[in-house]
mmCIF file of C-alpha atoms and ligand atoms in Angstrom:
data_model
loop_
_atom_site.group_PDB
_atom_site.id
_atom_site.type_symbol
_atom_site.label_atom_id
_atom_site.label_comp_id
_atom_site.label_asym_id
_atom_site.label_seq_id
_atom_site.Cartn_x
_atom_site.Cartn_y
_atom_site.Cartn_z
ATOM 1 C CA MET A 1 97.124 146.127 75.882
ATOM 2 C CA THR A 2 94.817 147.417 73.235
ATOM 3 C CA ARG A 3 91.986 149.266 74.677
ATOM 4 C CA PRO A 4 88.275 148.086 74.034
ATOM 5 C CA GLN A 5 86.926 149.548 70.805
ATOM 6 C CA VAL A 6 83.584 149.477 68.813
ATOM 7 C CA ALA A 7 83.515 149.821 64.941
ATOM 8 C CA LYS A 8 85.561 152.681 63.696
ATOM 9 C CA ASP A 9 82.826 153.610 61.239
ATOM 10 C CA TRP A 10 80.106 153.252 63.929
ATOM 11 C CA TYR A 11 78.542 156.670 62.914
ATOM 12 C CA GLU A 12 77.999 155.287 59.441
ATOM 13 C CA SER A 13 77.618 151.611 59.883
ATOM 14 C CA ALA A 14 75.498 150.977 63.221
ATOM 15 C CA GLY A 15 71.937 150.016 62.774
ATOM 16 C CA VAL A 16 70.683 152.927 64.860
ATOM 17 C CA ARG A 17 72.637 155.352 62.671
ATOM 18 C CA SER A 18 71.658 154.135 59.225
ATOM 19 C CA GLY A 19 69.562 151.072 59.281
ATOM 20 C CA PRO A 20 65.992 151.139 57.808
ATOM 21 C CA ARG A 21 62.985 150.291 60.065
ATOM 22 C CA ARG A 22 62.048 146.708 59.254
ATOM 23 C CA MET A 23 58.436 146.242 58.249
ATOM 24 C CA LEU A 24 56.323 143.161 58.112
ATOM 25 C CA GLU A 25 54.658 142.834 54.751
ATOM 26 C CA GLU A 26 52.163 140.119 54.779
ATOM 27 C CA ASP A 27 52.529 138.944 51.071
ATOM 28 C CA HIS A 28 56.234 138.450 51.782
ATOM 29 C CA GLU A 29 55.686 136.062 54.610
ATOM 30 C CA SER A 30 53.178 133.562 53.220
ATOM 31 C CA GLY A 31 54.082 130.063 53.828
ATOM 32 C CA LEU A 32 56.983 131.140 56.197
ATOM 33 C CA SER A 33 57.235 130.602 60.079
ATOM 34 C CA VAL A 34 57.660 133.490 62.563
ATOM 35 C CA PHE A 35 60.436 131.616 64.309
ATOM 36 C CA PRO A 36 62.470 128.431 63.450
ATOM 37 C CA GLU A 37 60.510 125.560 64.788
ATOM 38 C CA ARG A 38 63.727 123.651 65.696
ATOM 39 C CA LEU A 39 64.475 126.174 68.296
ATOM 40 C CA VAL A 40 61.309 125.537 70.321
ATOM 41 C CA PRO A 41 62.036 122.245 72.329
ATOM 42 C CA HIS A 42 58.510 121.644 73.505
ATOM 43 C CA LEU A 43 56.827 122.155 70.016
ATOM 44 C CA HIS A 44 57.045 118.553 68.886
ATOM 45 C CA HIS A 45 56.340 116.804 72.234
ATOM 46 C CA GLU A 46 54.168 113.812 71.587
ATOM 47 C CA GLY A 47 51.642 115.079 74.193
ATOM 48 C CA LEU A 48 50.855 117.859 71.960
ATOM 49 C CA ALA A 49 49.634 115.707 68.965
ATOM 50 C CA ASP A 50 46.074 116.697 69.577
ATOM 51 C CA LEU A 51 46.887 120.437 69.631
ATOM 52 C CA GLY A 52 46.434 120.938 65.802
ATOM 53 C CA ALA A 53 48.245 123.387 63.495
ATOM 54 C CA GLU A 54 46.696 126.446 64.897
ATOM 55 C CA GLY A 55 47.667 125.578 68.483
ATOM 56 C CA ARG A 56 51.297 124.794 67.348
ATOM 57 C CA ARG A 57 51.490 128.103 65.443
ATOM 58 C CA THR A 58 50.326 129.801 68.556
ATOM 59 C CA LEU A 59 53.140 128.158 70.691
ATOM 60 C CA LEU A 60 55.744 129.107 67.980
ATOM 61 C CA THR A 61 54.541 132.753 68.005
ATOM 62 C CA GLN A 62 54.553 132.897 71.722
ATOM 63 C CA HIS A 63 58.163 131.707 71.758
ATOM 64 C CA PHE A 64 59.085 134.366 69.200
ATOM 65 C CA TYR A 65 57.561 137.064 71.380
ATOM 66 C CA GLN A 66 59.205 135.959 74.520
ATOM 67 C CA TYR A 67 62.607 135.773 72.837
ATOM 68 C CA MET A 68 62.227 139.293 71.490
ATOM 69 C CA LEU A 69 60.738 140.612 74.788
ATOM 70 C CA PHE A 70 63.533 139.100 76.736
ATOM 71 C CA THR A 71 66.021 140.831 74.510
ATOM 72 C CA SER A 72 64.393 144.177 74.919
ATOM 73 C CA HIS A 73 64.395 143.881 78.572
ATOM 74 C CA LEU A 74 67.942 142.488 78.816
ATOM 75 C CA GLU A 75 69.361 145.360 76.675
ATOM 76 C CA THR A 76 67.864 148.161 78.733
ATOM 77 C CA LYS A 77 67.977 146.709 82.207
ATOM 78 C CA VAL A 78 71.159 144.733 82.302
ATOM 79 C CA VAL A 79 73.554 145.720 79.363
ATOM 80 C CA ASN A 80 72.824 149.359 79.462
ATOM 81 C CA ARG A 81 73.135 149.671 83.071
ATOM 82 C CA GLY A 82 76.749 148.520 82.687
ATOM 83 C CA ALA A 83 77.471 150.423 79.460
ATOM 84 C CA ALA A 84 76.297 153.595 81.152
ATOM 85 C CA MET A 85 78.733 152.896 84.023
ATOM 86 C CA VAL A 86 81.591 152.475 81.700
ATOM 87 C CA ALA A 87 80.650 155.647 79.732
ATOM 88 C CA HIS A 88 80.478 157.736 82.843
ATOM 89 C CA GLY A 89 83.758 156.466 84.183
ATOM 90 C CA GLU A 90 82.188 154.837 87.094
ATOM 91 C CA VAL A 91 84.484 151.739 87.081
ATOM 92 C CA ASP A 92 87.642 151.059 88.895
ATOM 93 C CA LEU A 93 89.480 150.834 85.652
ATOM 94 C CA ASP A 94 90.770 153.688 83.395
ATOM 95 C CA VAL A 95 89.407 152.617 80.089
ATOM 96 C CA GLY A 96 90.445 155.962 78.228
ATOM 97 C CA PRO A 97 88.301 158.582 76.611
ATOM 98 C CA ASP A 98 87.573 156.774 73.262
ATOM 99 C CA ALA A 99 86.418 153.642 75.011
ATOM 100 C CA ARG A 100 84.137 155.812 77.305
ATOM 101 C CA LEU A 101 82.526 157.278 74.220
ATOM 102 C CA ASP A 102 82.263 153.776 72.642
ATOM 103 C CA ALA A 103 80.298 152.609 75.709
ATOM 104 C CA PHE A 104 77.690 155.183 74.865
ATOM 105 C CA LYS A 105 77.672 153.843 71.169
ATOM 106 C CA ILE A 106 76.841 150.516 72.669
ATOM 107 C CA TYR A 107 74.255 151.989 74.935
ATOM 108 C CA SER A 108 72.602 153.653 71.820
ATOM 109 C CA ASP A 109 72.901 150.303 69.804
ATOM 110 C CA GLU A 110 71.220 148.416 72.722
ATOM 111 C CA ALA A 111 68.484 150.910 73.156
ATOM 112 C CA TYR A 112 67.774 150.641 69.352
ATOM 113 C CA HIS A 113 67.752 146.850 69.565
ATOM 114 C CA ALA A 114 65.151 147.160 72.350
ATOM 115 C CA LEU A 115 63.039 149.401 70.256
ATOM 116 C CA PHE A 116 63.161 147.176 67.218
ATOM 117 C CA SER A 117 62.565 144.039 69.091
ATOM 118 C CA LEU A 118 59.270 145.376 70.596
ATOM 119 C CA ASP A 119 58.306 146.899 67.221
ATOM 120 C CA VAL A 120 58.626 143.601 65.436
ATOM 121 C CA VAL A 121 56.672 141.917 68.267
ATOM 122 C CA GLN A 122 53.842 144.468 67.950
ATOM 123 C CA GLN A 123 54.004 144.051 64.127
ATOM 124 C CA VAL A 124 53.565 140.306 64.377
ATOM 125 C CA GLU A 125 50.793 140.542 66.882
ATOM 126 C CA LYS A 126 48.746 142.824 64.438
ATOM 127 C CA VAL A 127 49.098 140.485 61.548
ATOM 128 C CA THR A 128 48.779 137.025 63.443
ATOM 129 C CA ALA A 129 46.196 138.187 65.938
ATOM 130 C CA THR A 130 47.808 136.058 68.582
ATOM 131 C CA PRO A 131 47.953 138.175 71.685
ATOM 132 C CA VAL A 132 51.270 138.674 73.331
ATOM 133 C CA LEU A 133 51.191 137.097 76.859
ATOM 134 C CA PRO A 134 52.704 139.222 79.702
ATOM 135 C CA TYR A 135 56.447 138.860 79.902
ATOM 136 C CA ASP A 136 58.245 138.962 83.286
ATOM 137 C CA PHE A 137 61.923 139.642 83.274
ATOM 138 C CA GLY A 138 61.891 139.431 87.101
ATOM 139 C CA PRO A 139 63.035 135.731 87.512
ATOM 140 C CA ARG A 140 66.135 136.331 85.204
ATOM 141 C CA MET A 141 67.012 139.440 87.151
ATOM 142 C CA ALA A 142 66.471 137.669 90.424
ATOM 143 C CA ARG A 143 69.022 135.010 89.385
ATOM 144 C CA LEU A 144 71.623 137.595 88.365
ATOM 145 C CA ASP A 145 71.139 139.336 91.620
ATOM 146 C CA ARG A 146 71.535 136.040 93.630
ATOM 147 C CA THR A 147 74.830 135.414 91.923
ATOM 148 C CA ALA A 148 76.011 139.029 92.503
ATOM 149 C CA HIS A 149 74.948 138.709 96.195
ATOM 150 C CA GLN A 150 76.665 135.440 96.685
ATOM 151 C CA PHE A 151 80.104 136.239 95.347
ATOM 152 C CA LEU A 152 80.408 139.951 95.131
ATOM 153 C CA PRO A 153 78.112 141.334 97.964
ATOM 154 C CA GLU A 154 80.395 144.390 98.432
ATOM 155 C CA HIS A 155 81.027 144.993 94.749
ATOM 156 C CA ARG A 156 77.637 145.552 93.296
ATOM 157 C CA ARG A 157 78.908 147.694 90.444
ATOM 158 C CA LEU A 158 81.597 145.261 89.425
ATOM 159 C CA ALA A 159 78.934 142.449 89.458
ATOM 160 C CA HIS A 160 76.756 144.618 87.067
ATOM 161 C CA LEU A 161 79.791 144.937 84.780
ATOM 162 C CA LEU A 162 80.527 141.242 84.835
ATOM 163 C CA GLN A 163 76.856 140.506 83.947
ATOM 164 C CA VAL A 164 77.236 142.610 80.818
ATOM 165 C CA VAL A 165 80.520 140.788 79.929
ATOM 166 C CA ALA A 166 78.771 137.397 80.201
ATOM 167 C CA PHE A 167 75.737 138.457 78.043
ATOM 168 C CA GLU A 168 77.892 140.211 75.447
ATOM 169 C CA THR A 169 80.335 137.423 74.969
ATOM 170 C CA VAL A 170 78.197 134.373 74.830
ATOM 171 C CA VAL A 171 77.583 133.138 71.310
ATOM 172 C CA THR A 172 74.131 131.686 70.658
ATOM 173 C CA ARG A 173 74.918 129.832 67.515
ATOM 174 C CA PHE A 174 71.130 129.677 66.621
ATOM 175 C CA LEU A 175 70.830 133.446 66.501
ATOM 176 C CA ALA A 176 73.470 133.657 63.755
ATOM 177 C CA GLN A 177 71.501 131.075 61.671
ATOM 178 C CA ILE A 178 68.357 132.848 61.558
ATOM 179 C CA PRO A 179 69.067 135.581 59.020
ATOM 180 C CA ARG A 180 70.092 132.688 56.593
ATOM 181 C CA ASP A 181 66.921 130.623 57.395
ATOM 182 C CA GLU A 182 64.551 130.979 54.434
ATOM 183 C CA SER A 183 61.746 129.125 56.137
ATOM 184 C CA VAL A 184 61.502 132.274 58.587
ATOM 185 C CA PHE A 185 59.486 135.562 58.220
ATOM 186 C CA ARG A 186 61.522 137.958 56.169
ATOM 187 C CA VAL A 187 61.057 140.663 58.651
ATOM 188 C CA VAL A 188 62.345 138.357 61.582
ATOM 189 C CA ARG A 189 65.479 137.549 59.525
ATOM 190 C CA GLU A 190 66.159 141.087 58.936
ATOM 191 C CA VAL A 191 65.805 142.251 62.491
ATOM 192 C CA VAL A 192 67.908 139.360 63.768
ATOM 193 C CA GLY A 193 70.565 140.135 61.033
ATOM 194 C CA ASP A 194 70.655 143.830 62.040
ATOM 195 C CA HIS A 195 71.284 142.909 65.610
ATOM 196 C CA VAL A 196 73.910 140.162 64.939
ATOM 197 C CA ARG A 197 75.817 142.853 62.884
ATOM 198 C CA ASP A 198 76.036 145.213 65.768
ATOM 199 C CA GLU A 199 76.716 142.508 68.391
ATOM 200 C CA VAL A 200 79.937 141.342 66.633
ATOM 201 C CA HIS A 201 81.410 144.761 67.641
ATOM 202 C CA HIS A 202 80.100 144.591 71.332
ATOM 203 C CA HIS A 203 81.442 141.115 71.595
ATOM 204 C CA SER A 204 85.051 142.154 70.734
ATOM 205 C CA TYR A 205 84.584 145.279 73.004
ATOM 206 C CA PHE A 206 83.757 143.292 76.061
ATOM 207 C CA THR A 207 86.314 140.598 75.458
ATOM 208 C CA ARG A 208 89.030 143.263 75.538
ATOM 209 C CA PHE A 209 87.285 145.034 78.445
ATOM 210 C CA PHE A 210 87.172 141.931 80.495
ATOM 211 C CA LYS A 211 90.922 141.275 79.744
ATOM 212 C CA GLU A 212 91.786 144.738 81.014
ATOM 213 C CA LEU A 213 89.557 144.612 84.023
ATOM 214 C CA TRP A 214 90.951 141.189 85.035
ATOM 215 C CA ALA A 215 94.605 142.582 84.852
ATOM 216 C CA SER A 216 93.609 145.284 87.241
ATOM 217 C CA LEU A 217 92.148 143.153 89.954
ATOM 218 C CA SER A 218 93.639 142.162 93.325
ATOM 219 C CA PRO A 219 94.082 138.432 93.820
ATOM 220 C CA ALA A 220 91.256 138.290 96.421
ATOM 221 C CA LEU A 221 88.944 139.995 93.916
ATOM 222 C CA ARG A 222 90.164 137.823 91.119
ATOM 223 C CA SER A 223 88.869 134.840 92.946
ATOM 224 C CA LYS A 224 85.429 136.249 93.553
ATOM 225 C CA VAL A 225 85.228 137.366 89.905
ATOM 226 C CA ALA A 226 86.327 133.904 88.469
ATOM 227 C CA CYS A 227 83.551 132.138 90.612
ATOM 228 C CA SER A 228 80.908 134.557 89.768
ATOM 229 C CA MET A 229 81.535 134.499 86.070
ATOM 230 C CA VAL A 230 80.830 130.729 85.927
ATOM 231 C CA HIS A 231 77.424 131.458 87.523
ATOM 232 C CA PHE A 232 76.653 134.480 85.390
ATOM 233 C CA VAL A 233 77.181 132.486 82.252
ATOM 234 C CA ASP A 234 74.661 130.047 83.617
ATOM 235 C CA ASP A 235 72.250 132.728 84.759
ATOM 236 C CA CYS A 236 72.231 134.329 81.229
ATOM 237 C CA LEU A 237 71.903 131.120 79.256
ATOM 238 C CA ARG A 238 69.607 129.003 81.157
ATOM 239 C CA PRO A 239 66.108 129.319 79.500
ATOM 240 C CA ASP A 240 63.376 130.745 81.577
ATOM 241 C CA LEU A 241 60.671 128.169 81.773
ATOM 242 C CA GLY A 242 57.875 130.581 83.033
ATOM 243 C CA PRO A 243 57.162 131.888 79.581
ATOM 244 C CA VAL A 244 57.018 128.225 78.212
ATOM 245 C CA ARG A 245 54.584 127.400 81.050
ATOM 246 C CA ALA A 246 52.396 130.306 80.286
ATOM 247 C CA ALA A 247 52.376 129.517 76.536
ATOM 248 C CA LEU A 248 51.382 125.939 77.208
ATOM 249 C CA LEU A 249 48.600 126.815 79.496
ATOM 250 C CA SER A 250 47.331 129.569 77.016
ATOM 251 C CA VAL A 251 46.671 126.858 74.264
ATOM 252 C CA GLY A 252 44.608 124.891 76.793
ATOM 253 C CA LEU A 253 46.893 122.365 78.292
ATOM 254 C CA THR A 254 46.115 121.466 82.018
ATOM 255 C CA ALA A 255 48.653 122.265 84.593
ATOM 256 C CA ASP A 256 49.726 118.607 84.953
ATOM 257 C CA HIS A 257 50.141 118.201 81.289
ATOM 258 C CA THR A 258 52.103 121.264 81.015
ATOM 259 C CA GLU A 259 54.509 120.256 83.744
ATOM 260 C CA GLN A 260 55.017 116.908 81.983
ATOM 261 C CA VAL A 261 55.867 118.490 78.783
ATOM 262 C CA ILE A 262 58.352 120.890 80.487
ATOM 263 C CA ARG A 263 59.959 117.877 82.398
ATOM 264 C CA ASP A 264 60.456 115.993 79.097
ATOM 265 C CA CYS A 265 61.676 118.748 76.906
ATOM 266 C CA TYR A 266 63.852 120.781 79.314
ATOM 267 C CA ARG A 267 65.835 118.052 81.024
ATOM 268 C CA GLU A 268 68.809 119.221 83.330
ATOM 269 C CA GLU A 269 71.422 117.533 81.187
ATOM 270 C CA GLU A 270 70.131 119.170 78.039
ATOM 271 C CA LEU A 271 70.172 122.589 79.700
ATOM 272 C CA VAL A 272 73.642 122.121 80.924
ATOM 273 C CA ALA A 273 74.734 121.096 77.567
ATOM 274 C CA GLY A 274 73.130 124.262 75.995
ATOM 275 C CA VAL A 275 74.904 126.395 78.536
ATOM 276 C CA ARG A 276 78.245 124.753 77.743
ATOM 277 C CA ASP A 277 77.757 125.194 74.101
ATOM 278 C CA ALA A 278 76.669 128.815 74.045
ATOM 279 C CA GLY A 279 78.924 129.728 76.920
ATOM 280 C CA ARG A 280 82.121 128.253 75.478
ATOM 281 C CA HIS A 281 83.448 131.452 74.243
ATOM 282 C CA THR A 282 82.962 133.351 77.560
ATOM 283 C CA LEU A 283 84.336 130.431 79.488
ATOM 284 C CA GLY A 284 87.295 130.342 77.143
ATOM 285 C CA LEU A 285 87.839 133.973 77.781
ATOM 286 C CA CYS A 286 87.930 133.408 81.556
ATOM 287 C CA ALA A 287 90.304 130.544 81.154
ATOM 288 C CA SER A 288 92.557 132.436 78.848
ATOM 289 C CA VAL A 289 93.324 135.037 81.684
ATOM 290 C CA GLY A 290 93.947 132.300 84.182
ATOM 291 C CA ALA A 291 90.553 132.601 86.027
ATOM 292 C CA PHE A 292 90.013 129.013 85.997
ATOM 293 C CA ASP A 293 93.525 128.079 87.343
ATOM 294 C CA LEU A 294 92.003 128.908 90.683
ATOM 295 C CA PRO A 295 90.702 125.832 92.594
ATOM 296 C CA GLU A 296 87.513 127.627 93.888
ATOM 297 C CA ALA A 297 86.698 128.574 90.251
ATOM 298 C CA GLN A 298 87.155 124.996 89.146
ATOM 299 C CA GLU A 299 84.835 123.927 91.990
ATOM 300 C CA GLN A 300 82.027 126.375 90.791
ATOM 301 C CA LEU A 301 82.538 124.931 87.169
ATOM 302 C CA HIS A 302 81.933 121.257 88.651
ATOM 303 C CA VAL A 303 78.792 122.535 90.787
ATOM 304 C CA LEU A 304 77.262 123.666 87.419
ATOM 305 C CA GLY A 305 78.377 120.878 85.227
ATOM 306 C CA LEU A 306 80.580 123.220 83.145
ATOM 307 C CA ALA A 307 84.043 121.770 83.814
ATOM 308 C CA ASP A 308 85.966 120.122 80.870
HETATM 309 FE FE1 LIG B 401 72.022 144.120 71.450
HETATM 310 FE FE1 LIG B 402 75.257 144.173 72.701
#
């Protein structure tokens, strides 16, 4: 089997090695939106009709902030936790010396992604004067921990690696569209474009990594891994509603009104459809190694509404 690998020319091509710092220049952004409006489900809820253009702009800006802050937490707290384990050889799999070095290349990429995500948040905050609301990664981490505890209580490190596989192989279509969306701030298009370029390599690295890992597992562990992957995909893709709630309250909605908007705009069937769509590659990867031939994994797919 081919060993996992990142870009052969990483030292020349990776954003952290050669990319410019992306700077917001106000005269380049006039008339543009900080984030694509269509990606903010609550923005056009009829109950927000009285909010006015300013309030709507604030909601859009908060959504942008929370997406970027989510990214910076995820990279450093989840992805790099696993990347460091691979680099140190702290996994029950001999990935080989090159793949260990590559894991540190990914680690460096992700640290840089965290840096530029926070950088662009601070630049946008300065120009728009919309204050960044506090961001809490805790609920996301708690979901990931819960799944790890449920299916792999005695294999914490393996669970941490699988979380990385899930996050690094899901494909959020909308992300790839942002760099070409000319209605969006140029600096945001540039930053997202830089990120997507690096992630293409991570995606193929962790796809290969998972295949090798799977091949090395005992039948008993395969069952646990298959069940946990279904939940990890859901854990990583299901949107956090806490920041949405905080943003709606911050523009003056009452608590009841806020809950109504959330109920209307984040219906369970739409959330499941979103997980299915963005998770299809990861679920396909699991299916390709036979993970979903196991009846217990099929059962978990049904529990989460992700079965075919
Ligand atoms: Fe990244
Ligand atoms: Fe990545």
